[in-house]
Structures are given as C-alpha cells and as structure tokens.
CSV table of C-alpha atoms and ligand atoms in Angstrom, one decimal:
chain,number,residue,atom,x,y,z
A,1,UNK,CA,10.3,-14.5,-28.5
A,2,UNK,CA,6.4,-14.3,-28.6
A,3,UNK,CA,4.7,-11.0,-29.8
A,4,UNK,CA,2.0,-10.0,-28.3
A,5,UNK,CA,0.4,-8.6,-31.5
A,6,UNK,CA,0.4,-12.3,-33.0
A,7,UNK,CA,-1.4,-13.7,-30.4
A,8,UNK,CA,-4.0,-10.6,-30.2
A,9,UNK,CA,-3.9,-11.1,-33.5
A,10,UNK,CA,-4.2,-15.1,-34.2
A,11,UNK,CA,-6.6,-15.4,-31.8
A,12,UNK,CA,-8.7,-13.0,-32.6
A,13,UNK,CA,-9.0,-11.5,-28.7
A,14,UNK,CA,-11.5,-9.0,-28.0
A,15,UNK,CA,-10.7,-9.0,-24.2
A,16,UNK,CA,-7.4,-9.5,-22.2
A,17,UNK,CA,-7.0,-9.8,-18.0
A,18,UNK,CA,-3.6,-8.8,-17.1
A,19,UNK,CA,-1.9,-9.9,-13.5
A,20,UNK,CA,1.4,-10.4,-11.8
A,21,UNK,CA,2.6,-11.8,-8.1
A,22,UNK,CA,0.7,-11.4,-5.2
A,23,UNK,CA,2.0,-8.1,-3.1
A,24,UNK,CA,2.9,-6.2,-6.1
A,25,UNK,CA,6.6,-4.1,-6.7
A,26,UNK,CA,7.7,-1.9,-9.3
A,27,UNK,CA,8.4,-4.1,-11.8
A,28,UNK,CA,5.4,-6.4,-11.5
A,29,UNK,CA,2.8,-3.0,-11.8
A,30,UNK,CA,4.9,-1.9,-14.4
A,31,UNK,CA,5.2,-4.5,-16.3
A,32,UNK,CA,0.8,-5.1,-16.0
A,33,UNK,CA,0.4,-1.6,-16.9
A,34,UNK,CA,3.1,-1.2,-19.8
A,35,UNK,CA,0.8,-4.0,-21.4
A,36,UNK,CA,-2.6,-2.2,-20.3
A,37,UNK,CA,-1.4,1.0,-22.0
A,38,UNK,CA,0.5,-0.9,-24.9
A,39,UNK,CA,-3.3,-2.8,-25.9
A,40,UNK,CA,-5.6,0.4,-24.7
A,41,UNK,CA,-3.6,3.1,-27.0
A,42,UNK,CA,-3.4,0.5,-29.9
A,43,UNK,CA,-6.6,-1.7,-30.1
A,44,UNK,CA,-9.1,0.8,-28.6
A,45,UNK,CA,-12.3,-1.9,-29.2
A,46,UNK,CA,-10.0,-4.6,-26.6
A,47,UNK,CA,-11.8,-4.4,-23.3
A,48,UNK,CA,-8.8,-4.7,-20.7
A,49,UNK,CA,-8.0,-4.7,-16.9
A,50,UNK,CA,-5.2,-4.9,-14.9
A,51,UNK,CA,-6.1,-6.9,-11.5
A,52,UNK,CA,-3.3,-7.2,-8.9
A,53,UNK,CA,-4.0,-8.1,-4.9
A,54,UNK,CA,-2.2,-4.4,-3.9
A,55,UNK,CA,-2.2,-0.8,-5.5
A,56,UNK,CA,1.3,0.5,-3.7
A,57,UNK,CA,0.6,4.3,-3.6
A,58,UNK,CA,4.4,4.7,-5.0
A,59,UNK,CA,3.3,4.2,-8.2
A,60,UNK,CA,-0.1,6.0,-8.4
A,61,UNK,CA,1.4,8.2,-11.5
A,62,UNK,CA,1.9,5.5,-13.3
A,63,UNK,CA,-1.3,5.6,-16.0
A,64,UNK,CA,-3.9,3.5,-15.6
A,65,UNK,CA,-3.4,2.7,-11.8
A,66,UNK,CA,-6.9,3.9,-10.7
A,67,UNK,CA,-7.9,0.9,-13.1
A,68,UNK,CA,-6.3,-1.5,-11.0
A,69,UNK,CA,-9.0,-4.5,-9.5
A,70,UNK,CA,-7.3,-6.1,-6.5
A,71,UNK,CA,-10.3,-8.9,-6.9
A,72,UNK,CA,-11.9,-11.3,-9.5
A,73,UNK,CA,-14.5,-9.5,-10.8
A,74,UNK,CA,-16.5,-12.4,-12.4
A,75,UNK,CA,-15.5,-11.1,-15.6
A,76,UNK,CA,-14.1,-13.8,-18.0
A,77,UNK,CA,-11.5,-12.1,-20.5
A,78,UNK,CA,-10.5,-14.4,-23.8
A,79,UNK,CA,-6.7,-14.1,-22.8
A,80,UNK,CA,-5.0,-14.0,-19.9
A,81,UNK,CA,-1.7,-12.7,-19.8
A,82,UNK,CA,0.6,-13.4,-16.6
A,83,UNK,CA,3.8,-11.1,-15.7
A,84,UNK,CA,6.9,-11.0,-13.2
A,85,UNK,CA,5.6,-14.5,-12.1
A,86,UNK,CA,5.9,-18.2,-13.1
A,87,UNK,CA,4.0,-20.2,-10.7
A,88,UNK,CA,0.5,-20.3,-10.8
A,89,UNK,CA,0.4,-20.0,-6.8
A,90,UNK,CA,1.4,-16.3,-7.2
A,91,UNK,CA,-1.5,-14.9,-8.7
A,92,UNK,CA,-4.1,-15.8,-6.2
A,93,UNK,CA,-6.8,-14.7,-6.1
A,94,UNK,CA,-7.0,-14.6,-10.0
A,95,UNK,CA,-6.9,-18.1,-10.7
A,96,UNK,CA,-10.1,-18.4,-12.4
A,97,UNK,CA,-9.8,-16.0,-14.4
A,98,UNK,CA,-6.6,-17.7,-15.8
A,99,UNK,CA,-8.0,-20.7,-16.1
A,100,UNK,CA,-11.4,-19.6,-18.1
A,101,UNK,CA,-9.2,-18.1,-20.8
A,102,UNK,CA,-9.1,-19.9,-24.0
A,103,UNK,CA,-5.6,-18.3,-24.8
A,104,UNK,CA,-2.9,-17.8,-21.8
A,105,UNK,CA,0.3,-15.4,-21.4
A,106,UNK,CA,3.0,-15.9,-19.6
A,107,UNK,CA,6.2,-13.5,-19.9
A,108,UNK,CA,8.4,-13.6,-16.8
A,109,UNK,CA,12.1,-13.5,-15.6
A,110,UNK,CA,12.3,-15.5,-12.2
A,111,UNK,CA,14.6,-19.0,-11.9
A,112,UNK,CA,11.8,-21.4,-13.3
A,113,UNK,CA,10.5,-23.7,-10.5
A,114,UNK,CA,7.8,-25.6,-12.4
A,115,UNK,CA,6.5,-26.7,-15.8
A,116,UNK,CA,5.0,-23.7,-18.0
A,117,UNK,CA,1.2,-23.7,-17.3
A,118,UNK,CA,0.5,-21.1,-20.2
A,119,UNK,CA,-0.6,-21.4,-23.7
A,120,UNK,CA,2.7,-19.1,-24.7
A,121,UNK,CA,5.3,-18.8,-22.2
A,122,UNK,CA,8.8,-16.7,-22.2
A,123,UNK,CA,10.9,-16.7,-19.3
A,124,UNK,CA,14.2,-14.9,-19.6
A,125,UNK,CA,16.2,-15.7,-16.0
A,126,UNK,CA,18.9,-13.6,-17.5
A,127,UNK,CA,16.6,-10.2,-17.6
A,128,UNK,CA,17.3,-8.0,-15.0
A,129,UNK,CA,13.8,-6.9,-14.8
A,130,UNK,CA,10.3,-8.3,-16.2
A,131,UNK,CA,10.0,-5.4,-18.1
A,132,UNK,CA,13.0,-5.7,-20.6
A,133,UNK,CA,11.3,-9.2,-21.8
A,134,UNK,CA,8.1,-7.5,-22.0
A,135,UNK,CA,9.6,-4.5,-23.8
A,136,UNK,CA,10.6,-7.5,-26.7
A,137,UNK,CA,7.3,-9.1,-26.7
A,138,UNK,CA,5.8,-5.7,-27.7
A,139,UNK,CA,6.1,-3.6,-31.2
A,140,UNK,CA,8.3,-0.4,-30.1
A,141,UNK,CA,6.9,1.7,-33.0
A,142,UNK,CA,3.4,1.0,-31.5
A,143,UNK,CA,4.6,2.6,-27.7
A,144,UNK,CA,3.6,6.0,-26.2
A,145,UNK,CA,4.6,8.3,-23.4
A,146,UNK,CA,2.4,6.1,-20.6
A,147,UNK,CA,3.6,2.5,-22.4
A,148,UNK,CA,7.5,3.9,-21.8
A,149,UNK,CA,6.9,5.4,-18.5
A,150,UNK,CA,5.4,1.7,-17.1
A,151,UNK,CA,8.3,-0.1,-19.0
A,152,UNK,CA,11.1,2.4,-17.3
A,153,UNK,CA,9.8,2.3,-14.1
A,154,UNK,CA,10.2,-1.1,-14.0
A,155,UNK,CA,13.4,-1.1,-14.9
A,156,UNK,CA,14.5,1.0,-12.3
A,157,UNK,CA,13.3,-1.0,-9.8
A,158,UNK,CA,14.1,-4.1,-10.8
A,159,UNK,CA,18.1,-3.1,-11.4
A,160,UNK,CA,18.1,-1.1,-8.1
A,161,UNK,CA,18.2,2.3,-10.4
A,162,UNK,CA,20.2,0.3,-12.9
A,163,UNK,CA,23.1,-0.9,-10.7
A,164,UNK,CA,22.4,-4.8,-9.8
A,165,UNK,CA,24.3,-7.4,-11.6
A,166,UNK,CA,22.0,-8.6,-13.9
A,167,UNK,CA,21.8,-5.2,-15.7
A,168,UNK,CA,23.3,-5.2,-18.9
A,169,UNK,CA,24.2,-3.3,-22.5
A,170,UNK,CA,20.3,-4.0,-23.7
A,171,UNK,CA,18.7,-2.4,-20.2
A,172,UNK,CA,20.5,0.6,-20.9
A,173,UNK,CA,19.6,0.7,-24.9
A,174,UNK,CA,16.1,-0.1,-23.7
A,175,UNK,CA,16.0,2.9,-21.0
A,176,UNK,CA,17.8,5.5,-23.4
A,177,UNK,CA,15.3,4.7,-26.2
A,178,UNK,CA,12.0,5.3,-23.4
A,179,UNK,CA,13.3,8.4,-21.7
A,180,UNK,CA,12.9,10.2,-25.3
A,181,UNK,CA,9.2,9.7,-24.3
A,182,UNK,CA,9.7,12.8,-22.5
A,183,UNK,CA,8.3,11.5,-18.9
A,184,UNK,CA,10.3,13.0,-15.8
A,185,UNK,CA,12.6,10.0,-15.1
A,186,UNK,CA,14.2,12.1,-12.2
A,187,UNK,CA,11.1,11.9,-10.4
A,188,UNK,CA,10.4,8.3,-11.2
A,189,UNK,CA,13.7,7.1,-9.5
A,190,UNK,CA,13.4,9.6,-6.3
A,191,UNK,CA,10.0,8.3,-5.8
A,192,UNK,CA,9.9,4.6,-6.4
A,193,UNK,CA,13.5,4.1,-4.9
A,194,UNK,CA,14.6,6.7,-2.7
A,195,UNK,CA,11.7,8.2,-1.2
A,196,UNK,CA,10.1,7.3,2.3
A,197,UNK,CA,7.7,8.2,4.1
A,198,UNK,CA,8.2,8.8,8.0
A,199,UNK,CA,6.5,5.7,9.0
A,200,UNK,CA,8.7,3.9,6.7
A,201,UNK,CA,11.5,5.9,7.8
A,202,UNK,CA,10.9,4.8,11.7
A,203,UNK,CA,10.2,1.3,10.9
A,204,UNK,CA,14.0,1.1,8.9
A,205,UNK,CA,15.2,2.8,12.3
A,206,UNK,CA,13.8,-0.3,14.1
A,207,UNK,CA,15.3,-2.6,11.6
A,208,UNK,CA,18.9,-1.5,11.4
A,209,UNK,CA,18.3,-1.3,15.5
A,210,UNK,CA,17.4,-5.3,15.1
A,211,UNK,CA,20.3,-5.7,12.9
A,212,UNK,CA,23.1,-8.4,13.6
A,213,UNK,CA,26.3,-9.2,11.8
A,214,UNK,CA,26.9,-12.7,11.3
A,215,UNK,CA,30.0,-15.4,10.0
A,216,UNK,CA,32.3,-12.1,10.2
A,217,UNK,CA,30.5,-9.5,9.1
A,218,UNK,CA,29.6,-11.8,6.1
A,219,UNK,CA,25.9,-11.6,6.7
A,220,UNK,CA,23.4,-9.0,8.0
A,221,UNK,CA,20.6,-10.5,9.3
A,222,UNK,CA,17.2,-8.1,11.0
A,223,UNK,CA,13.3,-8.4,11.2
A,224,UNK,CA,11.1,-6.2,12.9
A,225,UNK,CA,8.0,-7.9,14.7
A,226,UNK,CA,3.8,-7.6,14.7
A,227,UNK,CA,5.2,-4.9,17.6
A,228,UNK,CA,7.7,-3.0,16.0
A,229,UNK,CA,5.0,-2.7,13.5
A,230,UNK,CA,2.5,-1.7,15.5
A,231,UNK,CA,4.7,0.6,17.2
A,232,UNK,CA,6.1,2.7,14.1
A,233,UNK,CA,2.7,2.0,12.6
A,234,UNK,CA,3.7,0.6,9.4
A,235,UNK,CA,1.8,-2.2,7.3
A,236,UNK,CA,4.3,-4.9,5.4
A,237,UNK,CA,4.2,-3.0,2.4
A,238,UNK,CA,5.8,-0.2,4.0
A,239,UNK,CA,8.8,-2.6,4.4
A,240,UNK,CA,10.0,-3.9,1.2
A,241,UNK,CA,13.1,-1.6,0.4
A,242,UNK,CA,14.8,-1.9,3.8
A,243,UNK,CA,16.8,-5.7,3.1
A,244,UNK,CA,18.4,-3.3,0.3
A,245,UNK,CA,20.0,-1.0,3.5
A,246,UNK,CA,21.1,-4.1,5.0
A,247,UNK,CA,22.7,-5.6,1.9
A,248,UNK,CA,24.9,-2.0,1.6
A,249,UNK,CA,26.7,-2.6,4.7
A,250,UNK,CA,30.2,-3.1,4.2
A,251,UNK,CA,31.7,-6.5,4.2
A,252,UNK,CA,28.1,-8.2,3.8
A,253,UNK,CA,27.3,-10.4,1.4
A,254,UNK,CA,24.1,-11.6,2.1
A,255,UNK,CA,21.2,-10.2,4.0
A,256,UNK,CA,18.4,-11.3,5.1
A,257,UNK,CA,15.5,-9.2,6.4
A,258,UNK,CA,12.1,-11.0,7.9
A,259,UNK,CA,8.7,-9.3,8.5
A,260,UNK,CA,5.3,-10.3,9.5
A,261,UNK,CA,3.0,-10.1,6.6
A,262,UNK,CA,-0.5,-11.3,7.6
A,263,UNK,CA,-2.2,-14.4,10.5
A,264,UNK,CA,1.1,-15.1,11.4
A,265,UNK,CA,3.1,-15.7,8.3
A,266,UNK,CA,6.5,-14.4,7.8
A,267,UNK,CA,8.3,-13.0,4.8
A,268,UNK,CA,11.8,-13.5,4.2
A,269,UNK,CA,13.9,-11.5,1.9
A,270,UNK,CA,17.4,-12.3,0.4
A,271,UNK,CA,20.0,-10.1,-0.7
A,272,UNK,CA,23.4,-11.3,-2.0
A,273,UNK,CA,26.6,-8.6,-3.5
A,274,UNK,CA,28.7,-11.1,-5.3
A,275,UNK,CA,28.5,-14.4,-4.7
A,276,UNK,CA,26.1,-16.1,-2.6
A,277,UNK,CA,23.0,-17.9,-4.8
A,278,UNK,CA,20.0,-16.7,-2.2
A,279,UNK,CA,17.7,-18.3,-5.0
A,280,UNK,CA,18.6,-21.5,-4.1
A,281,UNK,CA,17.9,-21.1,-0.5
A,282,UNK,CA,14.5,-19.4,-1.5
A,283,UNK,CA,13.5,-21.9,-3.4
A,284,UNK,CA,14.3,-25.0,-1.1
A,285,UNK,CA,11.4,-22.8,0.8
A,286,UNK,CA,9.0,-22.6,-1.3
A,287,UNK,CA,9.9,-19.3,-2.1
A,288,UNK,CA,11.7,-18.2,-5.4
A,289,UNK,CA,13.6,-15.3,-7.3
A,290,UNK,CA,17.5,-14.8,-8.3
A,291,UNK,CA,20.5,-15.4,-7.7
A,292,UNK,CA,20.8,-11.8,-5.6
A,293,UNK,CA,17.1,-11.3,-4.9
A,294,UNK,CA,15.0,-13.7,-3.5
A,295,UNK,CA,12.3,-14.6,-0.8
A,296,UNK,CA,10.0,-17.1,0.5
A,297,UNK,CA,7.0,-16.8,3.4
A,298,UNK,CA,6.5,-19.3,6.1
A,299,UNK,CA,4.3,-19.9,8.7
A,300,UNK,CA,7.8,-20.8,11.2
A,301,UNK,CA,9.0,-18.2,13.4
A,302,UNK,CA,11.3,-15.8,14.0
A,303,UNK,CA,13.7,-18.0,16.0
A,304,UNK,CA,13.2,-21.3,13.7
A,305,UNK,CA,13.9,-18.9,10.5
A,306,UNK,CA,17.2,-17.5,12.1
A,307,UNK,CA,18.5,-20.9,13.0
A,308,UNK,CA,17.9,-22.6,9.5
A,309,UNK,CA,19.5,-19.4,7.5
A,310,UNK,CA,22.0,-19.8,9.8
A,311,UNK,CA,22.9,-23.2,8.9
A,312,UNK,CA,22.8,-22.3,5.0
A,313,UNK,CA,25.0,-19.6,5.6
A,314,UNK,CA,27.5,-21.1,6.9
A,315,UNK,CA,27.5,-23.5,3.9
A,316,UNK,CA,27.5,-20.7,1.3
A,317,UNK,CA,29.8,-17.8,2.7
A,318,UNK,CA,32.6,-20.3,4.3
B,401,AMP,P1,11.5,-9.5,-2.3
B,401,AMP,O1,12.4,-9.9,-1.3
B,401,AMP,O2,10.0,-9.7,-2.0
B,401,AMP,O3,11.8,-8.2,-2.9
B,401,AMP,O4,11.7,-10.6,-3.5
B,401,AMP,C1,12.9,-10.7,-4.1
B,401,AMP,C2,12.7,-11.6,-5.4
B,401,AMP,O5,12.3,-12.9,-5.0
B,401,AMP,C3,11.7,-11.0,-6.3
B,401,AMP,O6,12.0,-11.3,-7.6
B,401,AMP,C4,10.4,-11.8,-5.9
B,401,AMP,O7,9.5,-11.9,-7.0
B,401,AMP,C5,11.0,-13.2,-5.6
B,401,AMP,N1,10.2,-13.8,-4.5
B,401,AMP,C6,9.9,-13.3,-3.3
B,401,AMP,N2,9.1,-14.1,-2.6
B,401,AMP,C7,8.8,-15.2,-3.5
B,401,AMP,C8,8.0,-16.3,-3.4
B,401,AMP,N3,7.3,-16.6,-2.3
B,401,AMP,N4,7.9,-17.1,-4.5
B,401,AMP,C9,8.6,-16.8,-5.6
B,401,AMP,N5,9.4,-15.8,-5.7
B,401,AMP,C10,9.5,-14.9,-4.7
B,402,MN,MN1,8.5,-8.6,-8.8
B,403,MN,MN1,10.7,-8.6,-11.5
C-alpha cells in the first residue's frame, strides 16, 4: 500500500492537483476532498486544489467544495494525484496538468482496463468504494472532522448506504472509527442518497413510466429522452440515482437505465443484484466499473443500445 505522507515526503512536494472521473459522484468528490483536507490541515505551506469537471450541489457541505476548479487553471502542481479513476481518458480536461507533474498518484478501485500510467499506482477492485483505499493510503492519527466527513460520505455512496456486495468487515470498522468525528451522518445519508428534488423526482416518474421488463422480469430496462428532459426540466446530473429504483424491482437482476448526456451522446448505466457481471458488458463499450455497477457512453442510439443489451442479456441471465 502507498502512503501518501512518503511520497509528500520523498519528494519533497510543495504543491499537489487533486482530480477524479469526469461527471463527478459521491465517492469521487469525496475521495478528492478527504485528500484536500487530509494535506491542507497537515502541511499548511502545500498549495493544493481540487479540480473536477462538475460541483453536484449534493455535496456542497462537504469542506472545501467552494475550492473546487471544474478547469485547468494553467497552474502546474509538482504531484498529481488521481482518484476513483484508472484511465487517463476520465480526467479530461486535466490532462496537462497530469502530465506536467514530476511525481503522479493514482489510488482507485474500478476493474483495471489498461496499464498504470502513474508514478505510484494502487487499485484495490475488491473496495467497495474509492475512499476505503484512500482511507489506507493516509495516516488516521493525522485526520480531522472535515478529512472523516469526505471519507464517510464516500462510503455511503459507493456501498448504497452500506448495503451492496462489495461492502465488507473493514467498510464498517472504517465508518465506525469516522463517525467518532462527531459530523451528522444522518444527514449525510438523507442527503446524498435519499433526497430529491422535484425535478428529479418528476424526471424518475418519467423513467419508471419508460420502464420495461425483459427475459421474465429478469431485466428492467428505461431511459428518458433530450424530451423527457426538457419536459421535467432536469439536466443529466439530475439523473444518476434512478438505475438504483430500477434495480429494486423484484425479480430483476440487471438494469439498465440510458440518458442523454451532452451533443447527442448517451450514458448507459448497469445495475446487477446477484449475479450478472455488467462490468464486462461495460467495458466491451468502452465504458468500465464493477461487477454490479458499471456504465459506458456512446454516440449510438436509443434503439441500437436496446437491441445490443438485449443480445448480452440474453447470454448472461439465461
Ligand atoms: P454510473 O452508472 O455512472 O453510476 O457508474 C457505475 C460505475 O461504473 C461507477 O463506478 C463508474 O465510475 C463506472 N463507469 C461509468 N461509466 C464509465 C466509463 N465510461 N468508463 C469507466 N467507468 C465507468
Ligand atoms: Mn465514482
Ligand atoms: Mn467509486
């Protein structure tokens, strides 16, 4: 396991860039501010900034959100540190800024689907959440209340308020030991998880509207299109917790849930219960993730995307 310490340390760092996927979640701005706070509180002469390409207002509680640059900022930090992401693709548009850093980071928990590209890499596909291999990469004695609030709230969201597979003994030790920071962890998981606003709660109306059962009631498959969106006058950000109300209908396995994002690209997201590897299917895409979470975009359409799921499906839940 790397510490971050040693490598501040070693390399004598006196700036750090932090980043993680494009269209940031909860455990990806989590994970980029648990380190912000970790290396603000404990080496107060390290300049360093957390850029990610969206600020979800979700998480705006979260310390050190307003500090957030969603651009390259011409800056050139001495170490780059990437999270919740191992292909270089994903952090677009912060590319330069990786590659003008004489020492690179990258800590992540996504199925590999390339050769590391960092100077120090550890990628932990077992980790439920990018935070629990960040939270070993870090010196525990050295955390405070805004460090352990980042850190939780990624595991929360990454573990589906600590309920997915992938959870295990260590999440839960991890989570008891941060909630002793004292930081309202009730409020944390009603507002990353359950909360939604009314827009979001119309365009999930739509959705479960567009919803089919497929193979038996094996698969749940829905999108909502540019006019749904228009219509319930959400953005693609709104939309990213609604595969999760697909995947809890009974008897489904897998779900699938597709969305416009931006010029005519589509996102598709994976859910499986038990079973089904979406990864796989994800990754054959382009795309990437987990064995129960995982997406891809695409410039094909609606009808195109349908049929070719369709095929794998049938494959993987006969
Ligand atoms: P989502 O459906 O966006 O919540 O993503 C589910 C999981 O798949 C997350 O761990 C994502 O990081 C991962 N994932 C989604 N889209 C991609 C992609 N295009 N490339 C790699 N991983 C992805
Ligand atoms: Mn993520
Ligand atoms: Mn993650």
């Amino acid at each position: 396991m790397i510490k971050i310490d040693n490598i501040i340390n070693e390399h004598n760092v006196k700036s750090v860039g932090i980043t993680g996927h494009i269209n940031p979640d909860g455990d990806c701005i989590g994970s980029v501010l648990a380190l912000y706070n970790y290396i603000s509180y404990n080496y107060p002469d390290i300049r360093v900034v957390p850029y990610l390409t969206g600020k979800p207002g979700e998480f705006s509680y979260l310390n050190g959100f307003d500090s957030i640059i969603t651009e390259d900022d011409g800056s050139s930090p001495d170490m780059f540190v990437v999270l919740d992401c191992s292909v270089k693709e994903r952090i677009k548009p912060f590319v330069r800024l990786f590659d003008g850093a004489s020492v690179t980071v990258n800590i992540d928990h996504h199925i590999p689907t390339g050769e590391p590209f960092a100077t120090y890499s550890h990628i932990d596909d077992t980790a439920p959440s990018v935070c629990e291999v960040l939270y070993g990469a870090l010196d525990n004695a050295k955390f405070n209340k805004e460090t352990a609030e980042c850190l939780y709230t990624g595991l929360v969201t990454d573990t589906g308020v600590f309920k997915y597979a992938a959870t295990r003994q260590k999440t839960m030790e991890i989570a008891g030991e941060l909630i002793n920071y004292g930081f309202d962890f009730s409020e944390i998981i009603d507002g990353v998880f359950y909360e939604r606003t009314f827009t979001q709660t119309k365009a999930l109306a739509k959705a479960i509207e567009n919803t089919q059962l497929l193979f038996n009631g094996s698969a749940a498959y829905s999108y909502v299109s540019v006019e749904d969106m228009e219509s319930a006058g959400v953005k693609a950000s709104d939309l990213g917790g609604i595969v999760e109300q697909l995947r809890l209908i009974k008897g489904v396995e897998v779900a699938v849930f597709i969305y416009p994002v931006q010029d005519g690209m589509n996102k598709v997201s994976m859910r499986s219960k038990k079973y089904a590897d979406v990864s796989k299917y994800a990754i054959s895409k382009g795309g990437g993730g987990h064995m129960r979470a995982a997406g891809f975009s695409t410039f094909d359409g609606i009808n195109k995307i349908k049929q070719d799921i369709e095929a794998y499906l049938e494959k993987e839940l006969s």
